[in-house]
Amino acid sequence: MRYYSFFAVPVVVLLVSAGCSPSGTAPTAGATATQSSATADAEQPLDPATARAIGASTDAFMRAILSGDSESAARLLTTKAARRYAADHGVLTPMGMQVERLNVGEVRLLSESEAAAQCLVQEPGVTATHELCCLLKLEASGWRVCGIASEAGAETPVVISFEDEPVPTTPPTQFVEQPGLGAEAPRTAAAPGTAEIR
């Protein structure tokens, strides 16, 4: 279940340049002025009450989805994502991880109504942690989840949007044209003639 669309390009650019991870990677060559404004918004001090609200929604959603409780996770989705989930329950596929520890780390505002929260997940018997970013939007009912982002090594982060239909990462390929197939196919039997009755 890999999807690459989300709010807009600035979110992915922000995740790549600033990231939820403390390591952070350098900005990409395609960074634009929208990155500067998104980064400036993210650097503004975050109200502690807002950070707690984002963290609480993130924690509840991640615990539900990691434990396989899709119904509880669905109650924490944005309105648009909840409509998509109602039409197709496959939108929220449980992650299938055994979790020893889940910590919500850094919380960042991407805009006045969009946020990303760092989630560190540790499986039993493993010292390494998996890092995810829970992506949220502010609605009348509070901070609601609209997607998840995850770093895949040195690649661009994988963004899973619960709101939007999946977009193929590459366009479908055409059949490769083979030489000589444009002409009439050679015959392997005698050409049909006039009907003879014997």
Tab-separated table of C-alpha atoms in Angstrom:
chain	number	residue	atom	x	y	z
A	1	MET	CA	0.000	0.000	0.000
A	2	ARG	CA	2.282	2.773	-1.259
A	3	TYR	CA	0.815	6.120	-2.185
A	4	TYR	CA	2.738	9.252	-2.975
A	5	SER	CA	0.189	12.048	-2.855
A	6	PHE	CA	-0.753	14.231	0.088
A	7	PHE	CA	-1.737	17.838	0.825
A	8	ALA	CA	0.662	19.342	-1.664
A	9	VAL	CA	4.307	19.320	-2.651
A	10	PRO	CA	5.366	21.530	0.310
A	11	VAL	CA	4.499	18.762	2.774
A	12	VAL	CA	6.787	16.258	1.089
A	13	VAL	CA	9.475	18.915	0.669
A	14	LEU	CA	9.191	19.759	4.360
A	15	LEU	CA	9.383	16.090	5.345
A	16	VAL	CA	12.468	15.649	3.187
A	17	SER	CA	14.219	18.842	4.270
A	18	ALA	CA	13.266	19.048	7.926
A	19	GLY	CA	11.746	15.639	8.478
A	20	CYS	CA	10.398	14.254	11.668
A	21	SER	CA	13.756	12.641	12.295
A	22	PRO	CA	16.545	14.371	14.152
A	23	SER	CA	18.993	13.332	11.403
A	24	GLY	CA	17.246	15.332	8.652
A	25	THR	CA	18.420	15.341	5.057
A	26	ALA	CA	19.466	18.218	2.873
A	27	PRO	CA	16.774	20.046	0.904
A	28	THR	CA	16.199	18.774	-2.604
A	29	ALA	CA	17.108	20.756	-5.689
A	30	GLY	CA	13.407	21.206	-6.445
A	31	ALA	CA	12.768	23.190	-3.272
A	32	THR	CA	10.750	26.330	-3.958
A	33	ALA	CA	9.521	29.423	-2.183
A	34	THR	CA	6.645	27.368	-0.786
A	35	GLN	CA	9.225	25.355	1.143
A	36	SER	CA	10.498	28.545	2.761
A	37	SER	CA	7.022	29.562	3.902
A	38	ALA	CA	6.225	26.031	5.112
A	39	THR	CA	9.519	25.867	6.997
A	40	ALA	CA	8.900	29.318	8.492
A	41	ASP	CA	5.479	28.158	9.712
A	42	ALA	CA	7.043	25.026	11.188
A	43	GLU	CA	9.622	27.086	13.101
A	44	GLN	CA	7.014	29.172	14.932
A	45	PRO	CA	6.659	28.243	18.604
A	46	LEU	CA	4.016	25.577	19.122
A	47	ASP	CA	1.402	26.191	21.789
A	48	PRO	CA	1.739	23.403	24.418
A	49	ALA	CA	-2.031	22.742	24.391
A	50	THR	CA	-1.958	22.328	20.601
A	51	ALA	CA	1.059	20.020	20.833
A	52	ARG	CA	-0.740	17.879	23.453
A	53	ALA	CA	-3.892	17.673	21.305
A	54	ILE	CA	-1.896	16.638	18.220
A	55	GLY	CA	0.110	14.160	20.296
A	56	ALA	CA	-3.017	12.619	21.854
A	57	SER	CA	-4.687	12.094	18.459
A	58	THR	CA	-1.473	10.642	17.055
A	59	ASP	CA	-0.951	8.294	20.002
A	60	ALA	CA	-4.538	7.002	19.954
A	61	PHE	CA	-4.509	6.496	16.167
A	62	MET	CA	-1.132	4.741	16.065
A	63	ARG	CA	-1.987	2.422	18.974
A	64	ALA	CA	-5.257	1.482	17.255
A	65	ILE	CA	-3.784	0.879	13.797
A	66	LEU	CA	-0.756	-1.003	15.129
A	67	SER	CA	-2.949	-3.287	17.252
A	68	GLY	CA	-5.287	-3.990	14.326
A	69	ASP	CA	-8.256	-2.004	15.669
A	70	SER	CA	-9.299	-0.358	12.393
A	71	GLU	CA	-12.666	0.805	13.760
A	72	SER	CA	-11.060	2.849	16.557
A	73	ALA	CA	-8.486	4.212	14.115
A	74	ALA	CA	-11.276	5.189	11.685
A	75	ARG	CA	-12.895	7.377	14.363
A	76	LEU	CA	-9.720	9.484	14.379
A	77	LEU	CA	-9.661	10.113	10.611
A	78	THR	CA	-10.478	13.393	8.898
A	79	THR	CA	-13.994	13.667	7.469
A	80	LYS	CA	-12.722	13.096	3.927
A	81	ALA	CA	-10.663	10.054	4.970
A	82	ALA	CA	-13.601	8.660	6.970
A	83	ARG	CA	-15.818	8.868	3.854
A	84	ARG	CA	-13.195	6.985	1.875
A	85	TYR	CA	-12.891	4.391	4.661
A	86	ALA	CA	-16.701	3.935	4.717
A	87	ALA	CA	-16.582	3.135	0.986
A	88	ASP	CA	-13.509	0.882	1.242
A	89	HIS	CA	-12.363	-0.574	4.574
A	90	GLY	CA	-9.074	-1.536	2.908
A	91	VAL	CA	-7.977	2.090	3.305
A	92	LEU	CA	-6.883	1.292	6.871
A	93	THR	CA	-4.860	-1.873	6.703
A	94	PRO	CA	-3.437	-2.847	10.104
A	95	MET	CA	0.345	-2.648	10.101
A	96	GLY	CA	0.814	-6.073	11.675
A	97	MET	CA	3.577	-5.039	14.049
A	98	GLN	CA	4.047	-6.311	17.561
A	99	VAL	CA	4.749	-3.177	19.572
A	100	GLU	CA	6.830	-3.074	22.697
A	101	ARG	CA	6.969	0.696	22.852
A	102	LEU	CA	5.319	3.592	21.010
A	103	ASN	CA	6.434	7.144	21.673
A	104	VAL	CA	5.106	10.308	20.092
A	105	GLY	CA	8.092	12.586	19.705
A	106	GLU	CA	8.413	15.933	17.987
A	107	VAL	CA	5.265	17.681	16.776
A	108	ARG	CA	5.424	20.285	13.997
A	109	LEU	CA	2.830	22.583	12.487
A	110	LEU	CA	2.982	22.561	8.701
A	111	SER	CA	0.348	25.315	8.520
A	112	GLU	CA	-2.387	26.610	10.840
A	113	SER	CA	-4.474	23.521	10.110
A	114	GLU	CA	-1.904	20.841	9.204
A	115	ALA	CA	0.618	19.072	11.413
A	116	ALA	CA	3.097	16.199	11.486
A	117	ALA	CA	3.924	14.173	14.583
A	118	GLN	CA	6.927	11.896	14.955
A	119	CYS	CA	6.168	8.333	16.073
A	120	LEU	CA	8.889	5.980	17.252
A	121	VAL	CA	7.827	2.333	17.284
A	122	GLN	CA	9.913	-0.441	18.814
A	123	GLU	CA	9.155	-4.125	18.314
A	124	PRO	CA	9.805	-6.709	21.068
A	125	GLY	CA	13.376	-8.009	21.148
A	126	VAL	CA	14.611	-5.392	18.674
A	127	THR	CA	16.722	-2.427	19.703
A	128	ALA	CA	16.135	-0.426	16.519
A	129	THR	CA	13.053	1.764	16.249
A	130	HIS	CA	10.839	2.397	13.230
A	131	GLU	CA	10.143	6.064	12.632
A	132	LEU	CA	6.848	7.235	11.158
A	133	CYS	CA	5.244	10.650	10.802
A	134	CYS	CA	1.532	10.852	11.472
A	135	LEU	CA	-0.019	13.579	9.306
A	136	LEU	CA	-2.993	15.465	10.719
A	137	LYS	CA	-5.477	18.204	9.842
A	138	LEU	CA	-7.431	20.429	12.202
A	139	GLU	CA	-11.195	19.975	11.914
A	140	ALA	CA	-14.140	21.093	14.052
A	141	SER	CA	-13.833	17.835	16.035
A	142	GLY	CA	-10.117	18.398	16.712
A	143	TRP	CA	-6.896	17.110	15.164
A	144	ARG	CA	-7.665	14.216	12.831
A	145	VAL	CA	-5.341	11.891	10.915
A	146	CYS	CA	-5.183	12.110	7.125
A	147	GLY	CA	-2.024	10.128	6.384
A	148	ILE	CA	1.272	8.608	7.423
A	149	ALA	CA	4.780	9.217	6.093
A	150	SER	CA	7.766	6.946	6.452
A	151	GLU	CA	11.363	7.209	5.361
A	152	ALA	CA	12.483	4.362	3.124
A	153	GLY	CA	16.246	4.522	3.466
A	154	ALA	CA	17.800	7.218	1.294
A	155	GLU	CA	14.700	7.449	-0.893
A	156	THR	CA	12.056	10.157	-0.803
A	157	PRO	CA	9.652	9.522	2.098
A	158	VAL	CA	6.707	7.273	1.334
A	159	VAL	CA	3.464	9.144	2.026
A	160	ILE	CA	0.244	7.185	2.504
A	161	SER	CA	-2.810	9.399	2.186
A	162	PHE	CA	-6.027	8.086	3.708
A	163	GLU	CA	-7.980	10.839	1.936
A	164	ASP	CA	-6.968	10.460	-1.692
A	165	GLU	CA	-7.128	7.585	-4.125
A	166	PRO	CA	-3.712	6.078	-4.834
A	167	VAL	CA	-1.745	7.594	-7.664
A	168	PRO	CA	0.631	5.275	-9.543
A	169	THR	CA	4.254	6.188	-8.919
A	170	THR	CA	5.051	5.586	-12.587
A	171	PRO	CA	2.691	5.698	-15.532
A	172	PRO	CA	1.618	2.325	-16.896
A	173	THR	CA	4.035	1.026	-19.494
A	174	GLN	CA	3.008	0.291	-23.050
A	175	PHE	CA	3.708	-3.014	-24.694
A	176	VAL	CA	7.043	-2.863	-26.426
A	177	GLU	CA	6.649	-2.725	-30.176
A	178	GLN	CA	8.488	-5.523	-31.902
A	179	PRO	CA	9.893	-5.126	-35.400
A	180	GLY	CA	7.711	-6.497	-38.167
A	181	LEU	CA	4.504	-6.810	-36.141
A	182	GLY	CA	2.986	-3.804	-37.831
A	183	ALA	CA	2.807	-5.695	-41.130
A	184	GLU	CA	0.425	-8.528	-41.905
A	185	ALA	CA	1.300	-11.689	-40.000
A	186	PRO	CA	2.784	-14.463	-42.156
A	187	ARG	CA	0.458	-17.282	-43.123
A	188	THR	CA	1.180	-20.762	-41.905
A	189	ALA	CA	-1.447	-22.592	-43.933
A	190	ALA	CA	-2.658	-22.450	-47.480
A	191	ALA	CA	-4.470	-19.278	-48.341
A	192	PRO	CA	-8.214	-19.737	-48.463
A	193	GLY	CA	-9.567	-20.079	-51.987
A	194	THR	CA	-12.991	-20.230	-53.498
A	195	ALA	CA	-15.210	-22.793	-51.957
A	196	GLU	CA	-15.010	-26.074	-53.808
A	197	ILE	CA	-17.592	-28.720	-53.376
A	198	ARG	CA	-16.421	-32.215	-54.190
